[in-house]
CSV table of C-alpha atoms and ligand atoms in Angstrom, one decimal:
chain,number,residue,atom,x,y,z
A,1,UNK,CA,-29.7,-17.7,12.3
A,2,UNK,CA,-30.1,-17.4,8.2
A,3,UNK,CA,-28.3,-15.9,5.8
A,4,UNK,CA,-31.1,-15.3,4.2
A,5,UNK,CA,-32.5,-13.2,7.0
A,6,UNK,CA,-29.1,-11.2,7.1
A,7,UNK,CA,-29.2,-10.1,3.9
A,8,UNK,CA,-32.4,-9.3,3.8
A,9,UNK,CA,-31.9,-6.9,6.9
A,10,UNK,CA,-28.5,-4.9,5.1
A,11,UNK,CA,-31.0,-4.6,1.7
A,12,UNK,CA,-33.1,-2.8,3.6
A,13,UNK,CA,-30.9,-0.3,5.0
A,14,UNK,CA,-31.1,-1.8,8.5
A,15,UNK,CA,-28.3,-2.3,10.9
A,16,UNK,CA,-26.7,-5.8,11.8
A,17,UNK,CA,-25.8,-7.0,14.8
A,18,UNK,CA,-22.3,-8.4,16.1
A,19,UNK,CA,-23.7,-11.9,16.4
A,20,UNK,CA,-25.3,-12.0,12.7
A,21,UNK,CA,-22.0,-10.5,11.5
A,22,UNK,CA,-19.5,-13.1,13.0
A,23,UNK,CA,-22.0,-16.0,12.1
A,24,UNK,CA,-22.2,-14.5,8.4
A,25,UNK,CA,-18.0,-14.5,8.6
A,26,UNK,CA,-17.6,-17.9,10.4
A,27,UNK,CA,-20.3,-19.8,8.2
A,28,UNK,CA,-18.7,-18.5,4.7
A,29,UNK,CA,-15.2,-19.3,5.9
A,30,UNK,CA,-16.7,-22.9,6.8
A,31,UNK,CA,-18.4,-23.1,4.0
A,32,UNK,CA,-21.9,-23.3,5.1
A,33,UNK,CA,-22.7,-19.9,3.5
A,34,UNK,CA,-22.5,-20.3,-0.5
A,35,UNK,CA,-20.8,-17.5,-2.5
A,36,UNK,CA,-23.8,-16.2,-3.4
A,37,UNK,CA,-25.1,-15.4,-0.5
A,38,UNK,CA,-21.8,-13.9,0.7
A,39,UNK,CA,-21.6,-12.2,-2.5
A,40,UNK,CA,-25.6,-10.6,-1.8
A,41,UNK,CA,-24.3,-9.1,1.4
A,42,UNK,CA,-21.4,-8.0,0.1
A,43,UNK,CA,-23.9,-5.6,-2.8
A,44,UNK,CA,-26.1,-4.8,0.3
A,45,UNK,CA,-22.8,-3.3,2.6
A,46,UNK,CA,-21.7,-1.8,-0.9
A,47,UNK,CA,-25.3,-0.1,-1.9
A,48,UNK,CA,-26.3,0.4,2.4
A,49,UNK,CA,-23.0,1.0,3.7
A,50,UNK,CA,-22.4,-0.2,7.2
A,51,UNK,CA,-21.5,2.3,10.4
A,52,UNK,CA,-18.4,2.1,12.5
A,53,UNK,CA,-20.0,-0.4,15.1
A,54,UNK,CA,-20.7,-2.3,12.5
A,55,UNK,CA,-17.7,-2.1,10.3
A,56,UNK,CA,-15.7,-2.9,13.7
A,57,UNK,CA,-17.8,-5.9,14.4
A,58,UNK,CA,-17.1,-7.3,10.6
A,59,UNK,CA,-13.0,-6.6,11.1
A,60,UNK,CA,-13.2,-8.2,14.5
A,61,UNK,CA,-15.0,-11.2,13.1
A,62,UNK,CA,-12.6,-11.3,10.2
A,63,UNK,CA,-9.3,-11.0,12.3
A,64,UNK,CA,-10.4,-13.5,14.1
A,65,UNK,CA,-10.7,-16.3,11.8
A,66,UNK,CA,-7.1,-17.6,11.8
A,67,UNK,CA,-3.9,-17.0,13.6
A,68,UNK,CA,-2.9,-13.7,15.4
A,69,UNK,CA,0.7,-12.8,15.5
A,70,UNK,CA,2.0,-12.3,18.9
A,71,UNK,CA,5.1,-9.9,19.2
A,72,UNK,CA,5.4,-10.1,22.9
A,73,UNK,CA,8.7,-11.4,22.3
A,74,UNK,CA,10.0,-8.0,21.3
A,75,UNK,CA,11.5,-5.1,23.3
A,76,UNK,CA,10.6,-1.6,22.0
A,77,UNK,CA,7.8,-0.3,20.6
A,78,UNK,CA,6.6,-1.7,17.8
A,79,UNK,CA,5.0,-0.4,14.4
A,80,UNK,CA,3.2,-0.8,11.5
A,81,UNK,CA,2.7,1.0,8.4
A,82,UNK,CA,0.1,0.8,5.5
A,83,UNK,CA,-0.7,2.2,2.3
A,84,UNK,CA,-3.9,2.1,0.9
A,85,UNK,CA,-2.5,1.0,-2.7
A,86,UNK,CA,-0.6,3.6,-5.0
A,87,UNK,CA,1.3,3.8,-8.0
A,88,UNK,CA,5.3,4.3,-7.6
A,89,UNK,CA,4.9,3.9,-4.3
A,90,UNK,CA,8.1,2.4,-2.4
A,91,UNK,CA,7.9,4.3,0.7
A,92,UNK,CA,7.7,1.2,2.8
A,93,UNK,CA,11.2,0.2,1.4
A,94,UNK,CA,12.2,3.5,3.0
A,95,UNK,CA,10.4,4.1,5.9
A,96,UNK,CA,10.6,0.5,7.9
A,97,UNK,CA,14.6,1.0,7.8
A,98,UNK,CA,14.0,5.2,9.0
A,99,UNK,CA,12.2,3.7,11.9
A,100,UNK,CA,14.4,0.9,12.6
A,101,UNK,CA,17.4,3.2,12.9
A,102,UNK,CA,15.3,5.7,15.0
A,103,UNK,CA,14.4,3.0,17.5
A,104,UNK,CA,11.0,1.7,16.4
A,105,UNK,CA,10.6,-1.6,16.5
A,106,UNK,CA,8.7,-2.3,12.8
A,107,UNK,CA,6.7,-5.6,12.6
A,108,UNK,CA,6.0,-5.3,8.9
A,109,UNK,CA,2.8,-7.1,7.0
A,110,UNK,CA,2.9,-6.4,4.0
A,111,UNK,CA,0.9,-7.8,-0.1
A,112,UNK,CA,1.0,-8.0,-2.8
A,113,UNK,CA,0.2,-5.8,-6.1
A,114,UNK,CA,-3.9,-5.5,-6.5
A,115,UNK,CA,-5.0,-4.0,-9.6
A,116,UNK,CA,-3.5,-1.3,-11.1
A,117,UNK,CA,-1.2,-0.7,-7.4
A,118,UNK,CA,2.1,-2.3,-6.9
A,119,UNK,CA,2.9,-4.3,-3.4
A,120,UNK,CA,5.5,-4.5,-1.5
A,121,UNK,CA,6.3,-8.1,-1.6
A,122,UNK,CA,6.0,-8.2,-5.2
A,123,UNK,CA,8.8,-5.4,-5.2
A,124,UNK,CA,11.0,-7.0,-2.5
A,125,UNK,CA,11.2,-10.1,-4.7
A,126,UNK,CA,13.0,-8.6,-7.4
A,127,UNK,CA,16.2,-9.0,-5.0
A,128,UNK,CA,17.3,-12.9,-6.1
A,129,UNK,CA,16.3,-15.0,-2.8
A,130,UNK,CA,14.3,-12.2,-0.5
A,131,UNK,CA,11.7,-13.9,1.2
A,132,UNK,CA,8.5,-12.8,3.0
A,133,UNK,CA,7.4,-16.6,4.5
A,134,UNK,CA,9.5,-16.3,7.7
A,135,UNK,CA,8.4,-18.3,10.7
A,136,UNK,CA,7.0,-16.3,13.9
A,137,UNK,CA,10.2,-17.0,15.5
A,138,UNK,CA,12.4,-15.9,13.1
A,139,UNK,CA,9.9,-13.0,12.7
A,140,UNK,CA,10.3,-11.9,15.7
A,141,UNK,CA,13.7,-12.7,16.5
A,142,UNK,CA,14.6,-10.1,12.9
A,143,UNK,CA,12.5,-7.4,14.4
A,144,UNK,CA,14.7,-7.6,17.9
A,145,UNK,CA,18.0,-7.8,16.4
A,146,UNK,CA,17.6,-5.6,13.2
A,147,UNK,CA,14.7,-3.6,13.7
A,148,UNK,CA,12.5,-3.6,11.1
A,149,UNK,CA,11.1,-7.4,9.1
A,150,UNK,CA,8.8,-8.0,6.7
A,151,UNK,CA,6.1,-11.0,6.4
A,152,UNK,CA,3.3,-11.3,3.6
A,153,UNK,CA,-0.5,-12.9,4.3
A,154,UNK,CA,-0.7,-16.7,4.9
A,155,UNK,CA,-3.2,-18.8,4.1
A,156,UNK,CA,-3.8,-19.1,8.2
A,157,UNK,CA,-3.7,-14.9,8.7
A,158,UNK,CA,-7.4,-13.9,8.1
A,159,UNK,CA,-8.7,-16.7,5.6
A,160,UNK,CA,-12.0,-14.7,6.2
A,161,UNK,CA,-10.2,-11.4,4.5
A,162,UNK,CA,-8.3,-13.8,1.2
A,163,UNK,CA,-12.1,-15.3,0.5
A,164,UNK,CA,-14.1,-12.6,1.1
A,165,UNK,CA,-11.6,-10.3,-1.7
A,166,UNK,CA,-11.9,-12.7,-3.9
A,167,UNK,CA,-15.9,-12.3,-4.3
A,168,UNK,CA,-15.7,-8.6,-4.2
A,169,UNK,CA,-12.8,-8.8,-7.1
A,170,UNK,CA,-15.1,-10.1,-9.5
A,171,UNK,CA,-18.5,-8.4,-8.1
A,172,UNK,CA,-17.8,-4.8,-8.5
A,173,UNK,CA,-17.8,-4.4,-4.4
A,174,UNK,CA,-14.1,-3.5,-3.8
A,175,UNK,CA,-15.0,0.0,-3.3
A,176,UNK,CA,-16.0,0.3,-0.2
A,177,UNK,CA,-15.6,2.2,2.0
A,178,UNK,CA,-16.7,-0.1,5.1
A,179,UNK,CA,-15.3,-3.2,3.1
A,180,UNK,CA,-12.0,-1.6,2.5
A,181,UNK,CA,-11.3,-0.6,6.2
A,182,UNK,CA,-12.6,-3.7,7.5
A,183,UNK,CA,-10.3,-5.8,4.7
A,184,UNK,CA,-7.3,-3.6,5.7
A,185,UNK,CA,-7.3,-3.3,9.2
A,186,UNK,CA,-8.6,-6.9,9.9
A,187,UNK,CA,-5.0,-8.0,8.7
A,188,UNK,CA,-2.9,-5.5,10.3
A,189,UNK,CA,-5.3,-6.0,13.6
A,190,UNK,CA,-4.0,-9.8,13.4
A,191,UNK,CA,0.0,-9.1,14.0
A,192,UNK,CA,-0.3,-7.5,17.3
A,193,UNK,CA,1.9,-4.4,17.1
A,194,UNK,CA,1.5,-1.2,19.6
A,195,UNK,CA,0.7,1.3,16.9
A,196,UNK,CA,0.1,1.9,13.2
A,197,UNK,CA,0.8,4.6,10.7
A,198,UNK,CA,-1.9,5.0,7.4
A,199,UNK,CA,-0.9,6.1,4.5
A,200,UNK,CA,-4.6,7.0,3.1
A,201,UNK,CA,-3.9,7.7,-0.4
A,202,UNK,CA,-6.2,10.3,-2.8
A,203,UNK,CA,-6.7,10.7,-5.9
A,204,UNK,CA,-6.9,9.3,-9.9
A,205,UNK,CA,-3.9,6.6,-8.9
A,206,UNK,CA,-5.9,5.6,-5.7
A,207,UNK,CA,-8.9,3.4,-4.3
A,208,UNK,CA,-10.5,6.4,-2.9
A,209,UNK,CA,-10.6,9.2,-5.8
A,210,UNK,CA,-11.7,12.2,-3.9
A,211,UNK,CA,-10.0,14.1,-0.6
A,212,UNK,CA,-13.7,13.6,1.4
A,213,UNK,CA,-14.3,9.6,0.7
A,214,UNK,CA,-10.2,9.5,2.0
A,215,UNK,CA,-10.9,11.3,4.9
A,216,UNK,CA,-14.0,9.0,6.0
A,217,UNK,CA,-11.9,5.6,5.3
A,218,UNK,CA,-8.9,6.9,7.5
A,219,UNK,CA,-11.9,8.2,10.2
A,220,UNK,CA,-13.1,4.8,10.2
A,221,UNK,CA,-9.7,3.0,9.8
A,222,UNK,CA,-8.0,5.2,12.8
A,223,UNK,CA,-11.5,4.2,14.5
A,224,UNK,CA,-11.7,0.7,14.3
A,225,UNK,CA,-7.8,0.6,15.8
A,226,UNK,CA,-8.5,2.4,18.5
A,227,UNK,CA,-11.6,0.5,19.7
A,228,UNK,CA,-9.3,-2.6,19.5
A,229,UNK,CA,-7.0,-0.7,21.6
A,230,UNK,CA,-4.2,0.4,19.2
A,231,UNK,CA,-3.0,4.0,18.3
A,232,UNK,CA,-3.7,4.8,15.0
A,233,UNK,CA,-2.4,7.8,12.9
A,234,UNK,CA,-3.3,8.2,9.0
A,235,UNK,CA,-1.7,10.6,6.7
A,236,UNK,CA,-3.9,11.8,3.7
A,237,UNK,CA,-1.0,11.8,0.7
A,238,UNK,CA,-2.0,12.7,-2.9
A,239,UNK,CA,-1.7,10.0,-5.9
A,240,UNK,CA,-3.2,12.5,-9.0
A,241,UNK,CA,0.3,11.7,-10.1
A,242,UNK,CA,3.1,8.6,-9.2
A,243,UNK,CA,4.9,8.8,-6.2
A,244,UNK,CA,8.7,9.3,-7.4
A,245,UNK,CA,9.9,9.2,-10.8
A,246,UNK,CA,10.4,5.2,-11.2
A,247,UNK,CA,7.2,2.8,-11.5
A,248,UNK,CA,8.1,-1.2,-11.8
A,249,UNK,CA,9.2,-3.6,-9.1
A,250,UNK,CA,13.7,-3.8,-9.4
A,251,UNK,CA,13.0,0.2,-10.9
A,252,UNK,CA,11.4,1.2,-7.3
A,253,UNK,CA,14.1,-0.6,-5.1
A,254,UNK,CA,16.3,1.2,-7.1
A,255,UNK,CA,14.9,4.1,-6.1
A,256,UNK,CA,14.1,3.1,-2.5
A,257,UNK,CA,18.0,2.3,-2.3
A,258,UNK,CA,18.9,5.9,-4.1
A,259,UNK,CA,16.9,7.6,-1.1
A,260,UNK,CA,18.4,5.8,1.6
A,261,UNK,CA,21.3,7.0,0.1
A,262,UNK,CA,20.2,10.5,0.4
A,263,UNK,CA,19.5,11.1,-3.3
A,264,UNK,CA,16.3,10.1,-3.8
A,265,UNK,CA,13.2,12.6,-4.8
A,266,UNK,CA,11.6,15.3,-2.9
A,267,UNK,CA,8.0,13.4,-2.7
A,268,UNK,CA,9.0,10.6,-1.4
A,269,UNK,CA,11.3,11.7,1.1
A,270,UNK,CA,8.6,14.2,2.0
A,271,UNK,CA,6.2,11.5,2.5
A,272,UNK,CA,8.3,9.1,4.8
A,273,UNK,CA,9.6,12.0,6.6
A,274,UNK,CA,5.4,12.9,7.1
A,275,UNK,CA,4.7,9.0,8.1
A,276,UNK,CA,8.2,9.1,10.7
A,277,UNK,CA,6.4,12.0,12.3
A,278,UNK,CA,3.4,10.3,12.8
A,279,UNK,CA,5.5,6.7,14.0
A,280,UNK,CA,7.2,9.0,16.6
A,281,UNK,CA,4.2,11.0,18.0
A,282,UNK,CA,2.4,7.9,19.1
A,283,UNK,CA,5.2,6.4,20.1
A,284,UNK,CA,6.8,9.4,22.1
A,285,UNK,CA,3.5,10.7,23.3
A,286,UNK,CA,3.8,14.1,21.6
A,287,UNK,CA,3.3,15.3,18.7
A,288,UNK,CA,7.1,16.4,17.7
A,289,UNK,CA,7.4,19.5,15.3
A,290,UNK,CA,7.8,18.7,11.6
A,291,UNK,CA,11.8,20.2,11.3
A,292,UNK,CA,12.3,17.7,14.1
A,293,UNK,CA,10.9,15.1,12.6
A,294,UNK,CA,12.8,15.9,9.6
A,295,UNK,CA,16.0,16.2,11.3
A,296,UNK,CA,16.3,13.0,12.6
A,297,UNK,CA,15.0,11.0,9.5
A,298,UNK,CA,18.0,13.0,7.3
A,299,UNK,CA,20.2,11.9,10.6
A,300,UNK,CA,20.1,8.7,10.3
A,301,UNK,CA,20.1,8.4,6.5
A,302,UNK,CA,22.8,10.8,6.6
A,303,UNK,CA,25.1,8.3,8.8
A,304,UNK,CA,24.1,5.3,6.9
A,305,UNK,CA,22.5,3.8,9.6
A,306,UNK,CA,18.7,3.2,7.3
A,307,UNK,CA,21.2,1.6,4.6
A,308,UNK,CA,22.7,-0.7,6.9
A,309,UNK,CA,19.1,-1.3,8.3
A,310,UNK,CA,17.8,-2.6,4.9
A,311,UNK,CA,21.1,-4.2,4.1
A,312,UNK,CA,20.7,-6.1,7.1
A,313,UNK,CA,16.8,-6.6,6.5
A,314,UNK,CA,17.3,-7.8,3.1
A,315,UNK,CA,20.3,-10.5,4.0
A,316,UNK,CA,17.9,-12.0,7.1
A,317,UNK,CA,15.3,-13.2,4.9
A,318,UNK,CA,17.6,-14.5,2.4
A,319,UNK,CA,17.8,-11.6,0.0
A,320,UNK,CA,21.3,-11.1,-1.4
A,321,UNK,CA,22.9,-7.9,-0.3
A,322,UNK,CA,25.2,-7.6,-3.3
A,323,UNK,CA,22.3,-6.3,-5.1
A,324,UNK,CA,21.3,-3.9,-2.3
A,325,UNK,CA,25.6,-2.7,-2.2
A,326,UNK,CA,25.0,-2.6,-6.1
A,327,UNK,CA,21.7,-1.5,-7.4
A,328,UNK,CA,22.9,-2.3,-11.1
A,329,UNK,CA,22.8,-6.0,-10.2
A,330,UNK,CA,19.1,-5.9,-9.9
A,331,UNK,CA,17.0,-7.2,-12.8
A,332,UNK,CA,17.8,-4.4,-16.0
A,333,UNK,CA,15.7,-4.4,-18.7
A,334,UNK,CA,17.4,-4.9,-21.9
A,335,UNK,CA,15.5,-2.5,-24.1
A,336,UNK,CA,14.6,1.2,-22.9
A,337,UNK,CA,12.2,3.1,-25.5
A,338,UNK,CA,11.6,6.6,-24.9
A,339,UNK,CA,8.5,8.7,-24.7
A,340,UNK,CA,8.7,12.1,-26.4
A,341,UNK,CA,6.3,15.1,-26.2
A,342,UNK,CA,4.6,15.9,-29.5
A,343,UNK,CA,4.0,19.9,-28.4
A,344,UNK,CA,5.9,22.0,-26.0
A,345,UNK,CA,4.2,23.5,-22.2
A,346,UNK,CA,3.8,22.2,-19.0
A,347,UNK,CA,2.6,18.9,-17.9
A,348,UNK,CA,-0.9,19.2,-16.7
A,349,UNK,CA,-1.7,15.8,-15.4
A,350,UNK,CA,-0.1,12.4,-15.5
A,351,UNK,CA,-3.2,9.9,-15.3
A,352,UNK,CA,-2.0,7.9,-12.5
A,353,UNK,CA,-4.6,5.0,-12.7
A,354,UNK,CA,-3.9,4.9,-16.1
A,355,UNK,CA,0.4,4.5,-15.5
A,356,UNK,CA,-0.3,1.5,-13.0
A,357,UNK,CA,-2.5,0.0,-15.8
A,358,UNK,CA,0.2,0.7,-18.6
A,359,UNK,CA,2.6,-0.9,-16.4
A,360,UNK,CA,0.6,-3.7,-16.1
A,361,UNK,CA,0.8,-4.5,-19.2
A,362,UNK,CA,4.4,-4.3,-19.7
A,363,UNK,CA,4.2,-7.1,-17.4
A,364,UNK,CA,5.1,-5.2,-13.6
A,365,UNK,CA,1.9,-6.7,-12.0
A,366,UNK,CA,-1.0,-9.1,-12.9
A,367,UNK,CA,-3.2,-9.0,-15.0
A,368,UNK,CA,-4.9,-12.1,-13.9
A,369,UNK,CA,-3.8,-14.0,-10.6
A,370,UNK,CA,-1.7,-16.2,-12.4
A,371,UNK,CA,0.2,-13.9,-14.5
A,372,UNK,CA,4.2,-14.1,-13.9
A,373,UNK,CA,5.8,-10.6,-12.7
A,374,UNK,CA,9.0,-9.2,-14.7
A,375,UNK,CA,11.0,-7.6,-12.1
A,376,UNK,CA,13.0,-5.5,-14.4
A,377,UNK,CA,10.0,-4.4,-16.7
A,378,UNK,CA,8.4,-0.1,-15.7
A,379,UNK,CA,8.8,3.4,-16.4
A,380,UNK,CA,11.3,6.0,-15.2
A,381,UNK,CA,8.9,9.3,-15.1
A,382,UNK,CA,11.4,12.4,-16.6
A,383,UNK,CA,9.1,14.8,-16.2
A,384,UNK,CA,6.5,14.9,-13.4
A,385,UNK,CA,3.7,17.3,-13.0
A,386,UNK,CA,4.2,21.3,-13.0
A,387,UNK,CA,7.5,20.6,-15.2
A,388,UNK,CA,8.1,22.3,-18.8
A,389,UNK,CA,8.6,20.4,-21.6
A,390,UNK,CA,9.8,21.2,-25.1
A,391,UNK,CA,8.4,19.5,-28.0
A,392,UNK,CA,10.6,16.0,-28.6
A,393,UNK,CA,11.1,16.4,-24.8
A,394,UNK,CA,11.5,12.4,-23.2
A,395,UNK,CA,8.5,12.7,-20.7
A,396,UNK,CA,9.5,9.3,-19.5
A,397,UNK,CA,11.7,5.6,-20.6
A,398,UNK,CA,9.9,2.8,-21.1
A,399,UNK,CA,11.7,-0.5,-19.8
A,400,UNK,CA,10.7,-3.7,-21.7
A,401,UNK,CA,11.0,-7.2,-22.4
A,402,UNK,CA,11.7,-7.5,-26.2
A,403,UNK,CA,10.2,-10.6,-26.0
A,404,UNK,CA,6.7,-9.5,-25.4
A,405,UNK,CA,4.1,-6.4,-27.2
A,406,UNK,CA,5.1,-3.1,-25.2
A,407,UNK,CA,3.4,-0.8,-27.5
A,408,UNK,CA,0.0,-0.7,-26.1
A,409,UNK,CA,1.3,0.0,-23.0
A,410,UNK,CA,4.1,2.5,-23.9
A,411,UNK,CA,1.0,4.5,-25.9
A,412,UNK,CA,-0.9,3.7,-22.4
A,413,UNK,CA,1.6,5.9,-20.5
A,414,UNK,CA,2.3,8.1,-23.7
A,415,UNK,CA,-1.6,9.1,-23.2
A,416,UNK,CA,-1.6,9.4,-20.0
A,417,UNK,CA,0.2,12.6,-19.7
A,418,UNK,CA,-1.8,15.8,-20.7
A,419,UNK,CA,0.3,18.9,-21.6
A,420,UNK,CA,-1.3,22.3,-21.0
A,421,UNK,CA,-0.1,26.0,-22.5
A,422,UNK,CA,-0.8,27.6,-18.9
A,423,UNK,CA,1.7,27.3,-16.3
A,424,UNK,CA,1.2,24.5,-13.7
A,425,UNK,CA,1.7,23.9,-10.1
A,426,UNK,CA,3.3,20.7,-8.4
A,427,UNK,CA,0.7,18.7,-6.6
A,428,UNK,CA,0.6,19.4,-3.0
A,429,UNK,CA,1.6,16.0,-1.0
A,430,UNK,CA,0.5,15.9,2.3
A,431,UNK,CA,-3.2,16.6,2.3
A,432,UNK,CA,-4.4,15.8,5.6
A,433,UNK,CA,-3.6,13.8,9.6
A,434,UNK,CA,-6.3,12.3,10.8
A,435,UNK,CA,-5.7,11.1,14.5
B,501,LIG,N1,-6.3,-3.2,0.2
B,501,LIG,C1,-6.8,-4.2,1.0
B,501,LIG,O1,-6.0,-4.9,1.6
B,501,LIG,N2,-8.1,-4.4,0.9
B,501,LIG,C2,-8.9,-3.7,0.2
B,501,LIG,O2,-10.1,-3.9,0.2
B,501,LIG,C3,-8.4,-2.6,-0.6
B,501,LIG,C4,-7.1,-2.4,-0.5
């Protein structure tokens, strides 16, 4: 087989088989396919597309070149959860402690920020000594006796996945929509859990920008899981506007800590509360009404038991819980500038692309792969959309390093909110379940 002849057949529109899929996978992972080759295909998938036998073929053949993470160790029923990429968006902080405390069993992979979208990890680490590189023992002996632990990609967890986004970072071919689901769910395929939750997001903040191109990723996604015998649920949750008020790595675990406190904002608790109703109908078997749903995740955040979950969470892989107890220990930025309205009405839109970017620049994620994170560095959003403002309102703080230029990106976020004369809706959040 050639790569040549591979590419060839995806330029013109033709379908690949399993066998000149896994040998295109296996030889670029070896080595014996050049990056630009690999990087050809990778424009054909993008302009041709690929169907779901194919796409499954390509995340099979990508799973499978490194390790798989067995959980048979663990008693219960054990979850995942992943979000296509948003801005603001800690719901992970508070959903893998939800499920914990309701019973799940929650085998966590999680990444880092890509682009203008935080991750996980990234946020994690802004609690002195938390750690994602835990062994598959102590992996899976956390998820037995606390519920819910975390581990980030490896070099040995799909190398094919780590090499293959790197060529499509710098060759306009991240989105895609067969390239995406096959990146995504080849990695969350790997770590061998029951059942997964999607969080598909939609909108200006988001991979996928429109409603129809989100509903054919989580299609495909919820797809591909089943055919490698997993069950697979995907919310459709919007991102035309940041999830929660606070954007910035120590600002969101703030955040995440104030909900599983029971004070945190409506959006987000809406949101996990949606994702928790998805966890417990695959793993109950039946779809249980939304108020039920609801009641138990406000149960057992309610009692404390999701606190003490994370608490717990956070002190197993080294995190100190002091910071957790007392969120005011976290990285603080020293210098908060405000952002004021220059007219009076109702916000409109808050560009959320545009917020991730502006944070970015702050320094809250990378601009290139080496850049150095600053925990304490974001935005706390005052006014979100549908609100009124009054002219010299504060639409949002700005928390900076002094050391560094913060006024392209406070003008960034300054810009990014529109403010309309007509009266304004909030966004719906919950846009579609595909499963
Ligand atoms: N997240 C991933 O892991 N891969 C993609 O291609 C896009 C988002």
């Amino acid at each position: 087989m050639r790569a040549y002849e591979i590419i060839k057949k995806k330029r013109d529109g033709n379908k690949l088989s399993d066998q000149e899929i896994r040998f295109a996978v296996d030889a670029f992972v070896k080595g014996t396919i050049p990056d630009y080759q690999m990087a050809a295909l990778l424009m054909a998938v993008f302009l041709k597309g690929m169907d779901e036998q194919e796409t499954f073929w390509l995340t099979d053949a990508m799973r499978l070149s490194g390790d798989q993470v067995e959980l048979k160790g663990i008693s219960g029923f054990t979850v995942d959860k992943h979000s296509t990429g948003g801005v603001g968006d800690k719901t992970s902080l508070v959903l893998g402690p939800v499920l914990a405390a309701l019973g799940l069993r929650v085998a966590k992979l999680s990444g880092r920020g890509l682009g203008h979208t935080g991750g996980t990890i990234d946020k994690l680490e802004s609690i002195e000594g938390f750690s994602c590189n835990l062994s598959s023992e102590d992996f899976v002996r956390n998820v037995n006796s606390i519920g819910v632990a975390i581990i980030g990609q490896t070099p040995t967890l799909v190398p094919a996945d780590k090499k293959i986004y790197a060529l499509r970072d710098v060759t306009a071919t991240v989105d895609s929509i067969p390239l995406i689901a096959a990146s995504i769910m080849s990695k969350k395929l790997a770590v061998q859990n029951k059942a997964l939750v999607l969080d598909v997001k939609v909108g200006s903040g988001a991979f996928m920008k429109t409603l129809g191109d989100a509903r054919e990723l989580a299609r495909m996604m919820v797809k591909i899981g089943k055919q490698a015998g997993r069950q697979v649920s995907a919310v459709l949750s919007n991102m035309d506007e940041p999830l929660g008020r606070m954007i910035g790595n120590a600002l969101e675990v703030k955040e995440a800590i104030e909900t599983l406190r029971g004070k945190g904002p409506a959006d987000l608790i809406a949101l996990v509360k949606a994702l928790a109703q998805e966890a417990l109908l695959l793993s109950e078997n039946r779809r249980i009404p939304q108020d039920e749903a609801a009641k138990r995740v406000d149960r057992v955040i309610a009692n404390g038991a999701a606190f003490d979950v994370f608490v717990a969470m956070v002190k197993a892989q080294g995190g100190d819980p002091a910071m957790v107890e007392h969120p005011e220990r976290l990285p603080t930025a020293t210098k908060v500038i405000p952002v004021t309205s220059d007219r009076a009405g109702h916000v409109e839109r808050i560009e959320c692309e545009e917020v991730g970017l502006a944070a970015m620049m702050l320094g809250a994620g990378r601009e290139t792969k080496d850049s150095i994170i600053n925990p304490a560095v974001g935005f706390r959003l005052m006014k979100k959309v549908g609100d009124i403002v009054a002219a010299g309102d504060v639409l949002a703080e700005v928390h900076v390093d002094p050391s560094r230029e913060n006024e392209r990106g406070t003008q960034r976020l300054k810009d990014a909110y529109r403010i309309s004369e007509k009266l304004v809706k909030a966004l719906p959040l919950i846009l579609d379940i595909v499963s």
